Amino acid sequence: GQQLNQSPQSMFIQEGEDVSMNCTSSSIFNTWLWYKQDPGEGPVLLIALYKAGELTSNGRLTAQFGITRKDSFLNISASIPSDVGIYFCAGDGNNNDMRFGAGTRLTVKP
Amino acid sequence: EAQVTQNPRYLITVTGKKLTVTCSQNMNHEYMSWYRQDPGLGLRQIYYSMNVEVTDKGDVPEGYKVSRKEKRNFPLILESPSPNQTSLYFCASSFFRGAVFGYTFGSGTRLTVV
């Protein structure tokens, strides 16, 4: 099946810093999604991307669907303590088989 | 409020004692799915259901059973739990399979098998 590589595995940053994480796929995806999981909760959808090259923002979050359709990145600007959590990329290709990355664990120090 | 409800949130059990984790959604979604989350491995799909009475294996189905007798419910059954099934479990639902609509997740069930 399709493999997703998400990096970095974890990040420790100072409040106010910008954050960048990315996902790469072994094959072409038609849709990329980014989820956030707060401690003790299930993942919640942050951003959905449907076209190669698409750049979408949601507040301080910006995500892009790579031109090759094999990668996506998520940026968080001016991080705050409530950004703490695990961020997952997800996507699917032609068989509607959605895959998740292993997650990026973000810690924000006040 | 539109949501996916899982019960229980926490469960400690002994090896071999059958258990069921319930999942219910109130969004009239046709697609439902179970995942397990383990450190460094992300979310791995156990079973999914495209509609009532239609279920299929995901990536890690061994040791699990599911049923879909009604549209809103999708219980996960562990007939004989083993310690390697200690994990955090999530139920999810959507209108259709695939990423187009995204999935709505429950709050999770943390299972410990001793």
PDB file of C-alpha atoms in Angstrom:
ATOM      1  CA  GLY A   1       0.000   0.000   0.000  1.00  0.00           C
ATOM      2  CA  GLN A   2       0.903   3.649  -0.072  1.00  0.00           C
ATOM      3  CA  GLN A   3       3.547   4.664   2.457  1.00  0.00           C
ATOM      4  CA  LEU A   4       3.618   8.028   4.182  1.00  0.00           C
ATOM      5  CA  ASN A   5       6.750   9.448   5.761  1.00  0.00           C
ATOM      6  CA  GLN A   6       6.139  12.314   8.164  1.00  0.00           C
ATOM      7  CA  SER A   7       8.898  14.426   9.660  1.00  0.00           C
ATOM      8  CA  PRO A   8      10.091  15.455  12.078  1.00  0.00           C
ATOM      9  CA  GLN A   9       8.891  12.920  14.638  1.00  0.00           C
ATOM     10  CA  SER A  10       8.949  15.526  17.383  1.00  0.00           C
ATOM     11  CA  MET A  11       9.679  19.213  17.859  1.00  0.00           C
ATOM     12  CA  PHE A  12      10.433  21.298  20.926  1.00  0.00           C
ATOM     13  CA  ILE A  13      10.036  25.002  20.261  1.00  0.00           C
ATOM     14  CA  GLN A  14       9.716  28.278  22.113  1.00  0.00           C
ATOM     15  CA  GLU A  15       6.407  30.131  22.144  1.00  0.00           C
ATOM     16  CA  GLY A  16       6.296  32.579  19.262  1.00  0.00           C
ATOM     17  CA  GLU A  17       8.461  30.515  16.920  1.00  0.00           C
ATOM     18  CA  ASP A  18       7.275  29.262  13.543  1.00  0.00           C
ATOM     19  CA  VAL A  19       6.933  25.524  12.898  1.00  0.00           C
ATOM     20  CA  SER A  20       7.191  23.482   9.731  1.00  0.00           C
ATOM     21  CA  MET A  21       6.487  19.793   9.206  1.00  0.00           C
ATOM     22  CA  ASN A  22       6.031  17.711   6.091  1.00  0.00           C
ATOM     23  CA  CYS A  23       4.879  14.438   4.624  1.00  0.00           C
ATOM     24  CA  THR A  24       6.063  12.531   1.603  1.00  0.00           C
ATOM     25  CA  SER A  25       4.375   9.649  -0.135  1.00  0.00           C
ATOM     26  CA  SER A  26       5.726   6.755  -2.158  1.00  0.00           C
ATOM     27  CA  SER A  27       2.988   7.341  -4.728  1.00  0.00           C
ATOM     28  CA  ILE A  28       0.688  10.050  -5.999  1.00  0.00           C
ATOM     29  CA  PHE A  29      -2.110  11.293  -3.773  1.00  0.00           C
ATOM     30  CA  ASN A  30      -5.374  12.936  -4.833  1.00  0.00           C
ATOM     31  CA  THR A  31      -6.114  14.498  -1.449  1.00  0.00           C
ATOM     32  CA  TRP A  32      -3.979  15.600   1.485  1.00  0.00           C
ATOM     33  CA  LEU A  33      -5.369  16.253   4.948  1.00  0.00           C
ATOM     34  CA  TRP A  34      -3.790  17.594   8.115  1.00  0.00           C
ATOM     35  CA  TYR A  35      -5.167  16.636  11.538  1.00  0.00           C
ATOM     36  CA  LYS A  36      -4.305  17.722  15.075  1.00  0.00           C
ATOM     37  CA  GLN A  37      -4.683  15.477  18.102  1.00  0.00           C
ATOM     38  CA  ASP A  38      -4.917  17.231  21.455  1.00  0.00           C
ATOM     39  CA  PRO A  39      -3.765  15.238  24.487  1.00  0.00           C
ATOM     40  CA  GLY A  40      -6.476  12.750  25.465  1.00  0.00           C
ATOM     41  CA  GLU A  41      -8.630  13.415  22.402  1.00  0.00           C
ATOM     42  CA  GLY A  42      -9.154  12.118  18.894  1.00  0.00           C
ATOM     43  CA  PRO A  43      -7.682  13.771  15.784  1.00  0.00           C
ATOM     44  CA  VAL A  44      -9.515  16.816  14.452  1.00  0.00           C
ATOM     45  CA  LEU A  45      -9.315  17.950  10.832  1.00  0.00           C
ATOM     46  CA  LEU A  46      -7.377  21.196  10.357  1.00  0.00           C
ATOM     47  CA  ILE A  47      -6.921  21.618   6.616  1.00  0.00           C
ATOM     48  CA  ALA A  48      -7.896  19.687   3.478  1.00  0.00           C
ATOM     49  CA  LEU A  49      -6.077  20.041   0.123  1.00  0.00           C
ATOM     50  CA  TYR A  50      -7.519  18.791  -3.150  1.00  0.00           C
ATOM     51  CA  LYS A  51      -5.333  20.112  -5.987  1.00  0.00           C
ATOM     52  CA  ALA A  52      -1.638  19.950  -6.775  1.00  0.00           C
ATOM     53  CA  GLY A  53      -0.029  23.270  -5.886  1.00  0.00           C
ATOM     54  CA  GLU A  54      -2.934  24.335  -3.685  1.00  0.00           C
ATOM     55  CA  LEU A  55      -1.989  26.557  -0.758  1.00  0.00           C
ATOM     56  CA  THR A  56      -4.592  26.868   2.005  1.00  0.00           C
ATOM     57  CA  SER A  57      -4.616  28.780   5.272  1.00  0.00           C
ATOM     58  CA  ASN A  58      -6.618  28.351   8.460  1.00  0.00           C
ATOM     59  CA  GLY A  59      -5.683  31.128  10.875  1.00  0.00           C
ATOM     60  CA  ARG A  60      -2.004  30.724  11.747  1.00  0.00           C
ATOM     61  CA  LEU A  61      -1.829  27.424   9.857  1.00  0.00           C
ATOM     62  CA  THR A  62      -0.821  27.125   6.209  1.00  0.00           C
ATOM     63  CA  ALA A  63      -0.616  23.907   4.235  1.00  0.00           C
ATOM     64  CA  GLN A  64       0.377  23.132   0.662  1.00  0.00           C
ATOM     65  CA  PHE A  65      -0.283  20.250  -1.708  1.00  0.00           C
ATOM     66  CA  GLY A  66       3.008  19.560  -3.478  1.00  0.00           C
ATOM     67  CA  ILE A  67       3.269  19.972  -7.231  1.00  0.00           C
ATOM     68  CA  THR A  68       4.442  16.379  -7.645  1.00  0.00           C
ATOM     69  CA  ARG A  69       1.345  15.224  -5.657  1.00  0.00           C
ATOM     70  CA  LYS A  70       3.698  13.178  -3.505  1.00  0.00           C
ATOM     71  CA  ASP A  71       4.207  15.614  -0.654  1.00  0.00           C
ATOM     72  CA  SER A  72       2.602  18.198   1.567  1.00  0.00           C
ATOM     73  CA  PHE A  73       3.767  20.558   4.288  1.00  0.00           C
ATOM     74  CA  LEU A  74       2.118  22.295   7.228  1.00  0.00           C
ATOM     75  CA  ASN A  75       3.395  25.538   8.713  1.00  0.00           C
ATOM     76  CA  ILE A  76       2.307  27.083  12.008  1.00  0.00           C
ATOM     77  CA  SER A  77       3.251  30.695  12.544  1.00  0.00           C
ATOM     78  CA  ALA A  78       3.819  32.398  15.901  1.00  0.00           C
ATOM     79  CA  SER A  79       3.212  29.255  17.952  1.00  0.00           C
ATOM     80  CA  ILE A  80       1.276  29.427  21.216  1.00  0.00           C
ATOM     81  CA  PRO A  81       1.035  26.887  24.083  1.00  0.00           C
ATOM     82  CA  SER A  82      -2.292  25.493  22.864  1.00  0.00           C
ATOM     83  CA  ASP A  83      -0.595  24.357  19.639  1.00  0.00           C
ATOM     84  CA  VAL A  84       0.799  21.448  21.671  1.00  0.00           C
ATOM     85  CA  GLY A  85      -0.287  18.070  20.345  1.00  0.00           C
ATOM     86  CA  ILE A  86       0.345  15.514  17.648  1.00  0.00           C
ATOM     87  CA  TYR A  87      -0.095  16.561  14.028  1.00  0.00           C
ATOM     88  CA  PHE A  88      -0.939  13.903  11.458  1.00  0.00           C
ATOM     89  CA  CYS A  89      -0.875  14.096   7.712  1.00  0.00           C
ATOM     90  CA  ALA A  90      -3.237  11.842   5.786  1.00  0.00           C
ATOM     91  CA  GLY A  91      -4.131  11.305   2.206  1.00  0.00           C
ATOM     92  CA  ASP A  92      -5.371   8.902  -0.398  1.00  0.00           C
ATOM     93  CA  GLY A  93      -4.705   7.929  -3.953  1.00  0.00           C
ATOM     94  CA  ASN A  94      -6.802   6.278  -6.595  1.00  0.00           C
ATOM     95  CA  ASN A  95      -8.259   3.489  -4.487  1.00  0.00           C
ATOM     96  CA  ASN A  96      -9.718   5.701  -1.728  1.00  0.00           C
ATOM     97  CA  ASP A  97      -7.445   3.988   0.752  1.00  0.00           C
ATOM     98  CA  MET A  98      -6.658   6.767   3.220  1.00  0.00           C
ATOM     99  CA  ARG A  99      -3.292   6.546   4.956  1.00  0.00           C
ATOM    100  CA  PHE A 100      -1.943   8.384   7.972  1.00  0.00           C
ATOM    101  CA  GLY A 101       1.571   9.501   8.727  1.00  0.00           C
ATOM    102  CA  ALA A 102       3.188   8.502  12.027  1.00  0.00           C
ATOM    103  CA  GLY A 103       2.635  11.994  13.451  1.00  0.00           C
ATOM    104  CA  THR A 104       4.734  14.954  14.594  1.00  0.00           C
ATOM    105  CA  ARG A 105       4.621  15.593  18.332  1.00  0.00           C
ATOM    106  CA  LEU A 106       4.852  19.327  19.015  1.00  0.00           C
ATOM    107  CA  THR A 107       5.865  20.764  22.386  1.00  0.00           C
ATOM    108  CA  VAL A 108       5.715  24.535  22.907  1.00  0.00           C
ATOM    109  CA  LYS A 109       7.621  26.043  25.807  1.00  0.00           C
ATOM    110  CA  PRO A 110       6.106  29.245  27.227  1.00  0.00           C
TER     111      PRO A 110
ATOM    112  CA  GLU B   1     -23.881  18.127  18.409  1.00  0.00           C
ATOM    113  CA  ALA B   2     -22.449  16.019  15.564  1.00  0.00           C
ATOM    114  CA  GLN B   3     -20.094  13.493  17.080  1.00  0.00           C
ATOM    115  CA  VAL B   4     -18.640  10.021  17.299  1.00  0.00           C
ATOM    116  CA  THR B   5     -19.027   8.487  20.759  1.00  0.00           C
ATOM    117  CA  GLN B   6     -16.815   5.689  22.007  1.00  0.00           C
ATOM    118  CA  ASN B   7     -17.151   3.752  25.237  1.00  0.00           C
ATOM    119  CA  PRO B   8     -15.419   3.101  27.477  1.00  0.00           C
ATOM    120  CA  ARG B   9     -12.665   5.753  27.492  1.00  0.00           C
ATOM    121  CA  TYR B  10     -10.362   3.573  29.575  1.00  0.00           C
ATOM    122  CA  LEU B  11     -10.325  -0.192  30.033  1.00  0.00           C
ATOM    123  CA  ILE B  12      -7.973  -2.561  31.836  1.00  0.00           C
ATOM    124  CA  THR B  13      -8.617  -6.242  31.269  1.00  0.00           C
ATOM    125  CA  VAL B  14      -6.920  -9.617  31.552  1.00  0.00           C
ATOM    126  CA  THR B  15      -5.666 -11.814  28.755  1.00  0.00           C
ATOM    127  CA  GLY B  16      -8.417 -13.889  27.182  1.00  0.00           C
ATOM    128  CA  LYS B  17     -11.427 -12.064  28.596  1.00  0.00           C
ATOM    129  CA  LYS B  18     -13.728 -11.045  25.762  1.00  0.00           C
ATOM    130  CA  LEU B  19     -14.504  -7.353  25.494  1.00  0.00           C
ATOM    131  CA  THR B  20     -16.430  -4.959  23.274  1.00  0.00           C
ATOM    132  CA  VAL B  21     -15.716  -1.304  22.600  1.00  0.00           C
ATOM    133  CA  THR B  22     -18.780   0.531  21.362  1.00  0.00           C
ATOM    134  CA  CYS B  23     -18.878   3.280  18.741  1.00  0.00           C
ATOM    135  CA  SER B  24     -21.875   5.344  17.734  1.00  0.00           C
ATOM    136  CA  GLN B  25     -22.248   8.293  15.341  1.00  0.00           C
ATOM    137  CA  ASN B  26     -25.176  10.697  14.920  1.00  0.00           C
ATOM    138  CA  MET B  27     -24.291  12.142  11.509  1.00  0.00           C
ATOM    139  CA  ASN B  28     -25.963   9.498   9.319  1.00  0.00           C
ATOM    140  CA  HIS B  29     -22.526   8.575   7.965  1.00  0.00           C
ATOM    141  CA  GLU B  30     -22.325   5.469   5.814  1.00  0.00           C
ATOM    142  CA  TYR B  31     -18.609   4.840   6.343  1.00  0.00           C
ATOM    143  CA  MET B  32     -17.160   3.841   9.732  1.00  0.00           C
ATOM    144  CA  SER B  33     -13.727   2.616  10.671  1.00  0.00           C
ATOM    145  CA  TRP B  34     -11.573   1.496  13.596  1.00  0.00           C
ATOM    146  CA  TYR B  35      -7.933   2.480  14.089  1.00  0.00           C
ATOM    147  CA  ARG B  36      -5.293   1.724  16.651  1.00  0.00           C
ATOM    148  CA  GLN B  37      -2.624   4.252  17.555  1.00  0.00           C
ATOM    149  CA  ASP B  38       0.773   3.117  18.763  1.00  0.00           C
ATOM    150  CA  PRO B  39       3.865   5.274  19.402  1.00  0.00           C
ATOM    151  CA  GLY B  40       5.897   5.814  16.239  1.00  0.00           C
ATOM    152  CA  LEU B  41       3.362   3.957  14.087  1.00  0.00           C
ATOM    153  CA  GLY B  42       0.607   6.531  13.750  1.00  0.00           C
ATOM    154  CA  LEU B  43      -2.936   5.366  13.030  1.00  0.00           C
ATOM    155  CA  ARG B  44      -3.368   1.917  11.558  1.00  0.00           C
ATOM    156  CA  GLN B  45      -6.718   0.737  10.269  1.00  0.00           C
ATOM    157  CA  ILE B  46      -8.199  -2.398  11.838  1.00  0.00           C
ATOM    158  CA  TYR B  47     -11.567  -2.796  10.086  1.00  0.00           C
ATOM    159  CA  TYR B  48     -13.907  -0.591   8.146  1.00  0.00           C
ATOM    160  CA  SER B  49     -17.521  -0.644   7.032  1.00  0.00           C
ATOM    161  CA  MET B  50     -18.917   0.934   3.870  1.00  0.00           C
ATOM    162  CA  ASN B  51     -22.528   0.481   4.985  1.00  0.00           C
ATOM    163  CA  VAL B  52     -24.858  -1.694   7.055  1.00  0.00           C
ATOM    164  CA  GLU B  53     -23.812  -5.373   6.912  1.00  0.00           C
ATOM    165  CA  VAL B  54     -20.742  -4.488   4.807  1.00  0.00           C
ATOM    166  CA  THR B  55     -17.403  -4.798   6.615  1.00  0.00           C
ATOM    167  CA  ASP B  56     -13.848  -5.367   5.444  1.00  0.00           C
ATOM    168  CA  LYS B  57     -10.368  -5.840   6.865  1.00  0.00           C
ATOM    169  CA  GLY B  58      -7.928  -2.990   7.211  1.00  0.00           C
ATOM    170  CA  ASP B  59      -4.183  -3.284   7.703  1.00  0.00           C
ATOM    171  CA  VAL B  60      -4.136  -4.963  11.139  1.00  0.00           C
ATOM    172  CA  PRO B  61      -7.339  -7.036  11.544  1.00  0.00           C
ATOM    173  CA  GLU B  62      -5.889 -10.069  13.379  1.00  0.00           C
ATOM    174  CA  GLY B  63      -7.492 -10.607  16.781  1.00  0.00           C
ATOM    175  CA  TYR B  64     -10.420  -8.271  16.137  1.00  0.00           C
ATOM    176  CA  LYS B  65     -14.006  -8.587  14.951  1.00  0.00           C
ATOM    177  CA  VAL B  66     -16.599  -5.975  14.031  1.00  0.00           C
ATOM    178  CA  SER B  67     -20.262  -5.862  13.140  1.00  0.00           C
ATOM    179  CA  ARG B  68     -22.501  -3.274  11.468  1.00  0.00           C
ATOM    180  CA  LYS B  69     -26.120  -4.196  12.135  1.00  0.00           C
ATOM    181  CA  GLU B  70     -27.286  -0.564  12.249  1.00  0.00           C
ATOM    182  CA  LYS B  71     -25.962   2.481  10.422  1.00  0.00           C
ATOM    183  CA  ARG B  72     -25.048   4.414  13.575  1.00  0.00           C
ATOM    184  CA  ASN B  73     -23.192   1.663  15.507  1.00  0.00           C
ATOM    185  CA  PHE B  74     -19.916  -0.091  14.787  1.00  0.00           C
ATOM    186  CA  PRO B  75     -18.652  -2.087  17.788  1.00  0.00           C
ATOM    187  CA  LEU B  76     -15.117  -3.489  17.982  1.00  0.00           C
ATOM    188  CA  ILE B  77     -14.888  -6.951  19.537  1.00  0.00           C
ATOM    189  CA  LEU B  78     -11.798  -8.586  20.995  1.00  0.00           C
ATOM    190  CA  GLU B  79     -12.740 -12.250  21.494  1.00  0.00           C
ATOM    191  CA  SER B  80      -9.545 -13.177  23.350  1.00  0.00           C
ATOM    192  CA  PRO B  81      -7.457 -10.075  24.075  1.00  0.00           C
ATOM    193  CA  SER B  82      -3.698 -10.379  24.323  1.00  0.00           C
ATOM    194  CA  PRO B  83      -1.094  -7.926  25.699  1.00  0.00           C
ATOM    195  CA  ASN B  84      -0.027  -6.903  22.172  1.00  0.00           C
ATOM    196  CA  GLN B  85      -3.497  -5.402  21.759  1.00  0.00           C
ATOM    197  CA  THR B  86      -2.729  -2.842  24.439  1.00  0.00           C
ATOM    198  CA  SER B  87      -3.187   0.390  22.519  1.00  0.00           C
ATOM    199  CA  LEU B  88      -5.222   3.543  21.991  1.00  0.00           C
ATOM    200  CA  TYR B  89      -8.232   2.853  19.773  1.00  0.00           C
ATOM    201  CA  PHE B  90     -10.188   5.327  17.671  1.00  0.00           C
ATOM    202  CA  CYS B  91     -13.460   5.001  15.858  1.00  0.00           C
ATOM    203  CA  ALA B  92     -14.059   7.301  12.883  1.00  0.00           C
ATOM    204  CA  SER B  93     -16.896   7.985  10.472  1.00  0.00           C
ATOM    205  CA  SER B  94     -17.522   9.815   7.224  1.00  0.00           C
ATOM    206  CA  PHE B  95     -20.045  10.016   4.414  1.00  0.00           C
ATOM    207  CA  PHE B  96     -17.723   7.992   2.176  1.00  0.00           C
ATOM    208  CA  ARG B  97     -14.480   6.090   2.337  1.00  0.00           C
ATOM    209  CA  GLY B  98     -11.459   8.142   1.427  1.00  0.00           C
ATOM    210  CA  ALA B  99     -10.011  11.502   2.253  1.00  0.00           C
ATOM    211  CA  VAL B 100     -12.324  13.819   0.323  1.00  0.00           C
ATOM    212  CA  PHE B 101     -14.604  14.589   3.260  1.00  0.00           C
ATOM    213  CA  GLY B 102     -12.160  13.810   6.037  1.00  0.00           C
ATOM    214  CA  TYR B 103     -13.093  11.605   8.953  1.00  0.00           C
ATOM    215  CA  THR B 104     -14.699  12.520  12.280  1.00  0.00           C
ATOM    216  CA  PHE B 105     -12.977  10.735  15.142  1.00  0.00           C
ATOM    217  CA  GLY B 106     -14.181   9.693  18.571  1.00  0.00           C
ATOM    218  CA  SER B 107     -12.233  10.638  21.697  1.00  0.00           C
ATOM    219  CA  GLY B 108     -10.480   7.300  21.925  1.00  0.00           C
ATOM    220  CA  THR B 109     -10.428   4.193  24.132  1.00  0.00           C
ATOM    221  CA  ARG B 110      -7.225   3.395  25.953  1.00  0.00           C
ATOM    222  CA  LEU B 111      -7.053  -0.380  26.399  1.00  0.00           C
ATOM    223  CA  THR B 112      -4.572  -2.192  28.605  1.00  0.00           C
ATOM    224  CA  VAL B 113      -4.421  -6.003  28.494  1.00  0.00           C
ATOM    225  CA  VAL B 114      -2.461  -7.597  31.342  1.00  0.00           C
TER     226      VAL B 114
END
